[in-house]
């Protein structure tokens, strides 16, 4: 099995699919659009199968990179085409392959203009995203990392809402500034270590002063992506204007790239600097959790509310990663996956009613349960998962993060735990205003429940939320070795620091 | 132990069948099926109970690993010991009765399958809570019952008040869970495990050590127990986290009987009893438990006195009785707390379901000022209410007498301020309990009928499907406390029955109470309870104008009680409104003016005007933005670095 270049296959299959889309013909506009949709859907299914094969063949007993493919690319600079995955990147790839078919399905009826370009943008983006998580060469990573912004930018800018241009530019600018600094970091590391191979950089051991500058440069890029407070204001705007599927990818995967960057680069390559800047990360994360939860409470737009809740949930992730113990990092990683499923699903939930009523305002709804019992149930499950109810995926990540944080610093754990109260408040209130109550608005009287196509993507998402909540071992098991390895890489730095900083508890 | 697992999973099966296939099975079959499964679960529950009380060993059924991260290992497991056994029979029995009763009570509701699905799901979550062998599974059950409670309070989702009450219940409970979650994290930090057995075994070694929490040095076990107790206060509606319980009466009455009287609200008491091996080493925490419990007992009783909604009176009574249970835990009489939990489940569920029959009969009216004179028309319900009230007031031979007396006596033999406080409050609250109970009976069943003639016309005894299952509860309220039945729990200080499942250090307070309570004290408790009944008779039958006069004479105190000591108003002003205002401010000012203003938008407009004037760059806006933001970021980063290095 490992003889096959499975990672390349997963990375480039979507591009092949995109080429097919380009070649697709149809008798008329309508037929062409339909054929395009099917080609894109089948492509994404095949990618999913390939990724599931990778998961099945994944060896959970080693921290080494697996399915490694290595070939010289730009020999003059020693840059290689180098792919490989470990327990940290594996599930981000699975998540990507899982969400793209969902995106295509949810755009089935709602995207009516330039369907072909839309599907190509999605497939190209899938290819680049998988590339990001597979790349083991920093330059290759950087290329994928930046390239995937382009289709995203187009998706918001072309198929978005009325203020799409403002949002697209805001999104692009924020990420661009980060990217510039990340590039500086890549170049500096190359000149220092003479290599861009990620596994080699992990064991290089940079000088401590340099580490801090590198860390800040990377932080600028990753913090915008996560997004951490106060670099988050592009997110609500981007979500509001993006089409539903764009929001799904944005919330489900794009935000995870920042956190992945911390895991793959900042922590293992710059451990001393990471320890040094931990107080900064903690404070920004706590501010994010409390601040954005309060802001979410007052939102009138459903998508904005969920966008703000994403910032709060990602605050848990960054706290977990920088607590630098096994529970914290595994919790952070699990929370990334859980949030990837749950927030994506919540945007789909909004998309369902948006497709029918063309309004995202909470005030436009009320009493939907009377007409849409299936929808109410699905929404309920995701709402409870977002609130972190035990038995759903949301609990496992959040609780492990807090357990990890409590060991690192009780203040952090204490303040972050307030998030579970505030999170419940804004989600329950949202649900009540949209779903419960008397159905009085005349235009809602004929609204229809989820159709079969919509259930086709909701059912697997509900299943994922419950399985991850009841049997998280199925994922955690594959993470253990890699995470333990990462904890060991940072352990030396951590011990030195806790001696210097005193007991933070 | 297959049948023990069946006790837990039959209700889940019922929930799934009724919830997912309810529409397909039909409105009639799904509820009946769920009820049959629950009755089966209750029967098996009693079998497990008798098997367990014979042997001393704890039985654990390990299902599969839930979460495993380093040393943080949590399993799905069902653990049965004597404490669990008591909860098992209470939960399944009351739940079975409520299921059958609801077949009648909810007969005309179009959403019956959903209702029964929630009820069964609740029962499952509660059973997971009481059979947990570790803190995290207990937390699962804890939150699970909270969600079911939320769903059932808001069951009539058209009513805005029901929705508000449901959310309030969930949020206030979450505030408690905030403490509970921190407690569990603390337990893991200190013990490196979250399994009950391992933690309990290690507690003596930890006793006396201290831990740094929020920059304070605190005794380890005191801290952990207090954090966990905050969770118990939320779930069991103790002051100041009690405000959700009276509002929860928006739910259908069977829900109030099952969740907000007999089972869920007792989860906090159960947890303290379960964690007796920890609390016993944390005397300061026990002191707090006593004070909170006693204060709630008297507070809720005073408020109950002034309420006019029949269900709210009983809700405050529940609050007060839960206070008694905590008081018992606080003085170290855990078996008595569990004993009172057991008897209370029967008579309080009986009172709720009886009042449900009344509400059903008078067409949904809950205000006692529009009832009266019902006893001839519904004699069975009337009898039930008498039995329930006699048990609640602690009149001899009825169930509550045995358990409540023993609580007050245990407080009597406890030295120190907490003991005295608990004793006198226990006595005072006993008087108020009797007073508000008979106020309820008299206002509901006696005097002139105060409803419209049309309503009076339709008043009828509850249908058989509703009153027959109540026989079980009435039986429990009558004889459940007798020494050879429920009272067996506290024989020889409870040690014989509970074995190693409850830890009591020092001299056994129950045996002490049996031995050292003077006859005068026993008599005092009795006189006070009877006095409450007589006072109610005097004020509401003999001199019916008296309460009116008192209310206007002491109008300020009356309003104070009627408005429940203004807890809701204070919370609204201090927490809810500020949170909303801050949220709005952070959004508009923080995100809008400051971050966007100084960040992208500000930089954009500044660069733009600069560029317009200079006309140096002709490229698109993109690079202007980018360049300016880059500079800003660099400045920010360097400033930060200089700050920390300088």
PDB file of C-alpha atoms in Angstrom, chain A residues 153 166 169-170 172-174 176-178 180-181 208-209 212-213 216 220 224 229-234 236-237 276-277 280 290-292 294-295 297-300 304 308 326-328 330-331 369-370 373-374 377 380 383-384 387-391 395-396 398-400 402-403 406-408 410-422 424-426 428-429 431-432 435-439 468-473 476-477 480 503-505, chain B residues 19-20 23 64-72 76 111 114 118 136 139-141 143-144 147 150-151 154 157-161 163-164 166-167 170-171 174-189 192 194 211-217 223-224 227 576 578-592 595-596 599-601 604 621-627 629-630 633-634 636-638 640-642 644-645:
ATOM      1  CA  UNK A 153     -10.837  35.182  -2.255  1.00  0.00           C
ATOM      2  CA  UNK A 166     -15.110  44.982   1.031  1.00  0.00           C
ATOM      3  CA  UNK A 169     -10.322  42.646   0.428  1.00  0.00           C
ATOM      4  CA  UNK A 170     -10.347  42.801   4.187  1.00  0.00           C
ATOM      5  CA  UNK A 172      -7.089  39.173   1.715  1.00  0.00           C
ATOM      6  CA  UNK A 173      -5.240  42.058   3.314  1.00  0.00           C
ATOM      7  CA  UNK A 174      -5.191  40.615   6.772  1.00  0.00           C
ATOM      8  CA  UNK A 176      -1.469  38.970   3.152  1.00  0.00           C
ATOM      9  CA  UNK A 177       0.281  40.944   5.857  1.00  0.00           C
ATOM     10  CA  UNK A 178       0.724  37.748   7.802  1.00  0.00           C
ATOM     11  CA  UNK A 180       4.682  38.545   4.087  1.00  0.00           C
ATOM     12  CA  UNK A 181       6.067  38.075   7.548  1.00  0.00           C
ATOM     13  CA  UNK A 208      17.046  31.928  21.330  1.00  0.00           C
ATOM     14  CA  UNK A 209      17.057  35.578  20.280  1.00  0.00           C
ATOM     15  CA  UNK A 212      11.716  35.209  19.245  1.00  0.00           C
ATOM     16  CA  UNK A 213      11.816  37.207  16.031  1.00  0.00           C
ATOM     17  CA  UNK A 216       6.644  36.796  16.036  1.00  0.00           C
ATOM     18  CA  UNK A 220       1.528  37.389  12.580  1.00  0.00           C
ATOM     19  CA  UNK A 224      -4.662  36.142  11.678  1.00  0.00           C
ATOM     20  CA  UNK A 229      -8.112  38.597  19.063  1.00  0.00           C
ATOM     21  CA  UNK A 230      -7.548  41.415  17.933  1.00  0.00           C
ATOM     22  CA  UNK A 231      -6.893  40.125  14.425  1.00  0.00           C
ATOM     23  CA  UNK A 232     -10.357  38.636  14.121  1.00  0.00           C
ATOM     24  CA  UNK A 233     -12.496  41.373  12.608  1.00  0.00           C
ATOM     25  CA  UNK A 234     -12.084  40.093   9.076  1.00  0.00           C
ATOM     26  CA  UNK A 236     -17.393  38.055  10.720  1.00  0.00           C
ATOM     27  CA  UNK A 237     -17.350  40.155   7.556  1.00  0.00           C
ATOM     28  CA  UNK A 276       8.465  32.786  26.252  1.00  0.00           C
ATOM     29  CA  UNK A 277       5.389  34.043  24.448  1.00  0.00           C
ATOM     30  CA  UNK A 280       0.811  36.530  25.328  1.00  0.00           C
ATOM     31  CA  UNK A 290     -14.797  36.311  26.906  1.00  0.00           C
ATOM     32  CA  UNK A 291     -14.864  39.265  24.535  1.00  0.00           C
ATOM     33  CA  UNK A 292     -16.220  37.494  21.494  1.00  0.00           C
ATOM     34  CA  UNK A 294     -20.182  38.744  24.840  1.00  0.00           C
ATOM     35  CA  UNK A 295     -20.181  40.213  21.363  1.00  0.00           C
ATOM     36  CA  UNK A 297     -24.604  37.531  22.568  1.00  0.00           C
ATOM     37  CA  UNK A 298     -25.684  40.767  20.914  1.00  0.00           C
ATOM     38  CA  UNK A 299     -25.541  39.780  17.253  1.00  0.00           C
ATOM     39  CA  UNK A 300     -28.587  40.151  15.072  1.00  0.00           C
ATOM     40  CA  UNK A 304     -22.059  36.827  12.453  1.00  0.00           C
ATOM     41  CA  UNK A 308     -17.900  35.277  16.657  1.00  0.00           C
ATOM     42  CA  UNK A 326      -0.553  16.008  26.340  1.00  0.00           C
ATOM     43  CA  UNK A 327      -4.101  16.772  27.431  1.00  0.00           C
ATOM     44  CA  UNK A 328      -3.873  20.358  26.280  1.00  0.00           C
ATOM     45  CA  UNK A 330      -4.662  16.634  22.156  1.00  0.00           C
ATOM     46  CA  UNK A 331      -7.595  18.663  23.397  1.00  0.00           C
ATOM     47  CA  UNK A 369     -40.093  24.016  14.680  1.00  0.00           C
ATOM     48  CA  UNK A 370     -43.754  24.096  13.660  1.00  0.00           C
ATOM     49  CA  UNK A 373     -39.228  19.484  12.877  1.00  0.00           C
ATOM     50  CA  UNK A 374     -36.332  17.678  11.181  1.00  0.00           C
ATOM     51  CA  UNK A 377     -33.637  18.400  15.585  1.00  0.00           C
ATOM     52  CA  UNK A 380     -30.456  21.174  18.224  1.00  0.00           C
ATOM     53  CA  UNK A 383     -26.256  23.741  18.997  1.00  0.00           C
ATOM     54  CA  UNK A 384     -25.619  21.369  21.893  1.00  0.00           C
ATOM     55  CA  UNK A 387     -22.227  24.408  23.772  1.00  0.00           C
ATOM     56  CA  UNK A 388     -19.910  21.508  24.616  1.00  0.00           C
ATOM     57  CA  UNK A 389     -22.421  19.035  25.927  1.00  0.00           C
ATOM     58  CA  UNK A 390     -20.786  15.769  27.058  1.00  0.00           C
ATOM     59  CA  UNK A 391     -21.580  13.048  24.567  1.00  0.00           C
ATOM     60  CA  UNK A 395     -17.116  18.416  25.049  1.00  0.00           C
ATOM     61  CA  UNK A 396     -14.062  16.242  24.525  1.00  0.00           C
ATOM     62  CA  UNK A 398     -12.986  21.685  25.333  1.00  0.00           C
ATOM     63  CA  UNK A 399     -12.626  19.606  28.471  1.00  0.00           C
ATOM     64  CA  UNK A 400      -9.213  18.217  27.564  1.00  0.00           C
ATOM     65  CA  UNK A 402      -9.242  22.934  30.193  1.00  0.00           C
ATOM     66  CA  UNK A 403      -7.694  19.947  31.951  1.00  0.00           C
ATOM     67  CA  UNK A 406      -5.483  23.787  34.676  1.00  0.00           C
ATOM     68  CA  UNK A 407      -2.162  22.026  35.013  1.00  0.00           C
ATOM     69  CA  UNK A 408      -0.322  24.886  33.352  1.00  0.00           C
ATOM     70  CA  UNK A 410      -5.191  27.910  37.121  1.00  0.00           C
ATOM     71  CA  UNK A 411      -6.006  31.497  36.196  1.00  0.00           C
ATOM     72  CA  UNK A 412      -6.136  30.572  32.542  1.00  0.00           C
ATOM     73  CA  UNK A 413      -8.357  27.579  33.238  1.00  0.00           C
ATOM     74  CA  UNK A 414     -10.619  29.616  35.483  1.00  0.00           C
ATOM     75  CA  UNK A 415     -11.132  32.445  33.009  1.00  0.00           C
ATOM     76  CA  UNK A 416     -11.471  30.140  30.017  1.00  0.00           C
ATOM     77  CA  UNK A 417     -14.100  28.080  31.810  1.00  0.00           C
ATOM     78  CA  UNK A 418     -16.356  31.125  31.952  1.00  0.00           C
ATOM     79  CA  UNK A 419     -16.658  30.490  28.227  1.00  0.00           C
ATOM     80  CA  UNK A 420     -18.860  27.462  28.903  1.00  0.00           C
ATOM     81  CA  UNK A 421     -21.430  29.681  30.600  1.00  0.00           C
ATOM     82  CA  UNK A 422     -21.352  32.449  27.999  1.00  0.00           C
ATOM     83  CA  UNK A 424     -24.460  28.346  26.423  1.00  0.00           C
ATOM     84  CA  UNK A 425     -26.107  31.739  26.746  1.00  0.00           C
ATOM     85  CA  UNK A 426     -25.683  32.961  23.199  1.00  0.00           C
ATOM     86  CA  UNK A 428     -29.475  28.813  23.509  1.00  0.00           C
ATOM     87  CA  UNK A 429     -30.794  32.285  22.949  1.00  0.00           C
ATOM     88  CA  UNK A 431     -31.913  28.697  19.039  1.00  0.00           C
ATOM     89  CA  UNK A 432     -34.873  29.947  20.974  1.00  0.00           C
ATOM     90  CA  UNK A 435     -36.699  27.761  16.273  1.00  0.00           C
ATOM     91  CA  UNK A 436     -39.018  28.105  19.257  1.00  0.00           C
ATOM     92  CA  UNK A 437     -41.948  30.358  19.883  1.00  0.00           C
ATOM     93  CA  UNK A 438     -45.142  30.894  17.955  1.00  0.00           C
ATOM     94  CA  UNK A 439     -44.855  30.915  14.181  1.00  0.00           C
ATOM     95  CA  UNK A 468     -16.570  11.907  18.139  1.00  0.00           C
ATOM     96  CA  UNK A 469     -18.389  12.602  21.378  1.00  0.00           C
ATOM     97  CA  UNK A 470     -19.043   9.055  22.507  1.00  0.00           C
ATOM     98  CA  UNK A 471     -16.016   7.297  21.091  1.00  0.00           C
ATOM     99  CA  UNK A 472     -13.309   9.946  20.684  1.00  0.00           C
ATOM    100  CA  UNK A 473     -10.722   7.237  21.164  1.00  0.00           C
ATOM    101  CA  UNK A 476      -7.305  10.268  19.833  1.00  0.00           C
ATOM    102  CA  UNK A 477      -5.592   6.905  19.458  1.00  0.00           C
ATOM    103  CA  UNK A 480      -1.115   9.991  20.923  1.00  0.00           C
ATOM    104  CA  UNK A 503       4.896  28.966  39.493  1.00  0.00           C
ATOM    105  CA  UNK A 504       2.182  30.628  37.493  1.00  0.00           C
ATOM    106  CA  UNK A 505      -0.591  28.839  39.368  1.00  0.00           C
TER     107      UNK A 505
ATOM    108  CA  UNK B  19     -38.102   9.944  19.630  1.00  0.00           C
ATOM    109  CA  UNK B  20     -37.029   8.693  16.239  1.00  0.00           C
ATOM    110  CA  UNK B  23     -44.263   9.383  14.135  1.00  0.00           C
ATOM    111  CA  UNK B  64     -15.449   0.853  26.688  1.00  0.00           C
ATOM    112  CA  UNK B  65     -12.874   3.607  26.855  1.00  0.00           C
ATOM    113  CA  UNK B  66     -14.286   7.071  26.433  1.00  0.00           C
ATOM    114  CA  UNK B  67     -11.420   9.529  26.598  1.00  0.00           C
ATOM    115  CA  UNK B  68      -7.788   8.581  26.952  1.00  0.00           C
ATOM    116  CA  UNK B  69      -5.089  11.213  26.861  1.00  0.00           C
ATOM    117  CA  UNK B  70      -1.922  10.417  28.736  1.00  0.00           C
ATOM    118  CA  UNK B  71      -2.881   9.687  32.321  1.00  0.00           C
ATOM    119  CA  UNK B  72      -6.308  11.217  31.764  1.00  0.00           C
ATOM    120  CA  UNK B  76     -17.874   4.344  30.097  1.00  0.00           C
ATOM    121  CA  UNK B 111     -46.496  15.889  20.754  1.00  0.00           C
ATOM    122  CA  UNK B 114     -41.527  13.686  21.820  1.00  0.00           C
ATOM    123  CA  UNK B 118     -37.448  13.322  26.564  1.00  0.00           C
ATOM    124  CA  UNK B 136     -16.246  12.703  34.015  1.00  0.00           C
ATOM    125  CA  UNK B 139     -20.411  15.070  34.537  1.00  0.00           C
ATOM    126  CA  UNK B 140     -21.885  13.494  31.404  1.00  0.00           C
ATOM    127  CA  UNK B 141     -25.001  12.450  33.296  1.00  0.00           C
ATOM    128  CA  UNK B 143     -25.143  17.769  31.896  1.00  0.00           C
ATOM    129  CA  UNK B 144     -27.391  15.223  30.202  1.00  0.00           C
ATOM    130  CA  UNK B 147     -30.362  19.268  28.787  1.00  0.00           C
ATOM    131  CA  UNK B 150     -34.122  22.278  29.511  1.00  0.00           C
ATOM    132  CA  UNK B 151     -36.074  20.457  26.806  1.00  0.00           C
ATOM    133  CA  UNK B 154     -39.540  24.363  27.333  1.00  0.00           C
ATOM    134  CA  UNK B 157     -42.336  25.916  23.085  1.00  0.00           C
ATOM    135  CA  UNK B 158     -45.040  28.300  21.962  1.00  0.00           C
ATOM    136  CA  UNK B 159     -45.096  29.932  25.378  1.00  0.00           C
ATOM    137  CA  UNK B 160     -42.455  32.648  25.744  1.00  0.00           C
ATOM    138  CA  UNK B 161     -42.399  32.139  29.517  1.00  0.00           C
ATOM    139  CA  UNK B 163     -38.740  29.248  26.733  1.00  0.00           C
ATOM    140  CA  UNK B 164     -37.353  31.839  29.101  1.00  0.00           C
ATOM    141  CA  UNK B 166     -35.857  26.689  30.051  1.00  0.00           C
ATOM    142  CA  UNK B 167     -32.927  28.878  29.130  1.00  0.00           C
ATOM    143  CA  UNK B 170     -29.749  25.755  31.696  1.00  0.00           C
ATOM    144  CA  UNK B 171     -27.661  28.879  32.213  1.00  0.00           C
ATOM    145  CA  UNK B 174     -24.061  26.043  33.822  1.00  0.00           C
ATOM    146  CA  UNK B 175     -22.832  28.528  36.406  1.00  0.00           C
ATOM    147  CA  UNK B 176     -22.858  25.669  38.864  1.00  0.00           C
ATOM    148  CA  UNK B 177     -21.183  23.409  36.329  1.00  0.00           C
ATOM    149  CA  UNK B 178     -18.471  26.012  35.981  1.00  0.00           C
ATOM    150  CA  UNK B 179     -17.470  25.179  39.549  1.00  0.00           C
ATOM    151  CA  UNK B 180     -17.991  21.474  39.047  1.00  0.00           C
ATOM    152  CA  UNK B 181     -15.802  21.400  35.939  1.00  0.00           C
ATOM    153  CA  UNK B 182     -13.026  23.267  37.696  1.00  0.00           C
ATOM    154  CA  UNK B 183     -13.375  20.822  40.566  1.00  0.00           C
ATOM    155  CA  UNK B 184     -12.943  17.853  38.253  1.00  0.00           C
ATOM    156  CA  UNK B 185      -9.900  19.466  36.652  1.00  0.00           C
ATOM    157  CA  UNK B 186      -8.503  20.098  40.099  1.00  0.00           C
ATOM    158  CA  UNK B 187      -9.102  16.491  41.083  1.00  0.00           C
ATOM    159  CA  UNK B 188      -7.120  15.375  38.055  1.00  0.00           C
ATOM    160  CA  UNK B 189      -4.308  17.797  38.813  1.00  0.00           C
ATOM    161  CA  UNK B 192      -3.634  12.280  38.416  1.00  0.00           C
ATOM    162  CA  UNK B 194     -10.529  10.874  37.782  1.00  0.00           C
ATOM    163  CA  UNK B 211      -2.540  23.952  46.571  1.00  0.00           C
ATOM    164  CA  UNK B 212      -2.053  27.184  44.683  1.00  0.00           C
ATOM    165  CA  UNK B 213      -5.253  28.295  42.989  1.00  0.00           C
ATOM    166  CA  UNK B 214      -5.721  31.735  41.443  1.00  0.00           C
ATOM    167  CA  UNK B 215      -2.598  32.908  43.234  1.00  0.00           C
ATOM    168  CA  UNK B 216      -3.983  31.816  46.618  1.00  0.00           C
ATOM    169  CA  UNK B 217      -2.726  29.026  48.834  1.00  0.00           C
ATOM    170  CA  UNK B 223     -10.781  23.801  47.526  1.00  0.00           C
ATOM    171  CA  UNK B 224     -11.772  20.713  45.555  1.00  0.00           C
ATOM    172  CA  UNK B 227     -15.615  23.793  43.727  1.00  0.00           C
ATOM    173  CA  UNK B 576     -27.792  40.071  32.610  1.00  0.00           C
ATOM    174  CA  UNK B 578     -24.439  44.576  32.102  1.00  0.00           C
ATOM    175  CA  UNK B 579     -23.437  41.525  30.028  1.00  0.00           C
ATOM    176  CA  UNK B 580     -25.638  42.709  27.195  1.00  0.00           C
ATOM    177  CA  UNK B 581     -24.421  46.281  27.444  1.00  0.00           C
ATOM    178  CA  UNK B 582     -20.787  45.208  27.530  1.00  0.00           C
ATOM    179  CA  UNK B 583     -21.368  42.890  24.575  1.00  0.00           C
ATOM    180  CA  UNK B 584     -22.892  45.681  22.555  1.00  0.00           C
ATOM    181  CA  UNK B 585     -20.119  48.071  23.527  1.00  0.00           C
ATOM    182  CA  UNK B 586     -17.369  45.632  22.648  1.00  0.00           C
ATOM    183  CA  UNK B 587     -18.978  44.955  19.327  1.00  0.00           C
ATOM    184  CA  UNK B 588     -19.695  48.498  18.197  1.00  0.00           C
ATOM    185  CA  UNK B 589     -16.842  50.297  19.903  1.00  0.00           C
ATOM    186  CA  UNK B 590     -14.242  47.590  20.402  1.00  0.00           C
ATOM    187  CA  UNK B 591     -14.468  45.822  17.076  1.00  0.00           C
ATOM    188  CA  UNK B 592     -15.945  48.634  15.063  1.00  0.00           C
ATOM    189  CA  UNK B 595      -9.874  47.556  15.992  1.00  0.00           C
ATOM    190  CA  UNK B 596     -11.275  48.262  12.545  1.00  0.00           C
ATOM    191  CA  UNK B 599      -6.662  48.603  11.860  1.00  0.00           C
ATOM    192  CA  UNK B 600      -7.813  47.981   8.308  1.00  0.00           C
ATOM    193  CA  UNK B 601     -10.317  50.781   7.805  1.00  0.00           C
ATOM    194  CA  UNK B 604      -6.860  52.211   4.518  1.00  0.00           C
ATOM    195  CA  UNK B 621      -5.295  49.884  -3.168  1.00  0.00           C
ATOM    196  CA  UNK B 622      -4.180  46.438  -2.166  1.00  0.00           C
ATOM    197  CA  UNK B 623      -0.538  47.295  -1.687  1.00  0.00           C
ATOM    198  CA  UNK B 624      -1.296  50.491   0.148  1.00  0.00           C
ATOM    199  CA  UNK B 625      -3.263  48.633   2.681  1.00  0.00           C
ATOM    200  CA  UNK B 626      -0.715  45.908   2.917  1.00  0.00           C
ATOM    201  CA  UNK B 627       2.211  48.175   3.333  1.00  0.00           C
ATOM    202  CA  UNK B 629      -0.553  47.318   7.943  1.00  0.00           C
ATOM    203  CA  UNK B 630       2.841  45.771   7.722  1.00  0.00           C
ATOM    204  CA  UNK B 633       2.378  45.331  12.850  1.00  0.00           C
ATOM    205  CA  UNK B 634       6.111  45.699  12.979  1.00  0.00           C
ATOM    206  CA  UNK B 636       3.438  46.816  17.474  1.00  0.00           C
ATOM    207  CA  UNK B 637       5.680  43.797  17.636  1.00  0.00           C
ATOM    208  CA  UNK B 638       8.803  45.762  18.408  1.00  0.00           C
ATOM    209  CA  UNK B 640       5.984  44.514  22.682  1.00  0.00           C
ATOM    210  CA  UNK B 641       9.477  43.106  22.533  1.00  0.00           C
ATOM    211  CA  UNK B 642      11.040  46.186  23.991  1.00  0.00           C
ATOM    212  CA  UNK B 644       9.371  42.649  27.812  1.00  0.00           C
ATOM    213  CA  UNK B 645      13.089  42.856  27.288  1.00  0.00           C
TER     214      UNK B 645
END
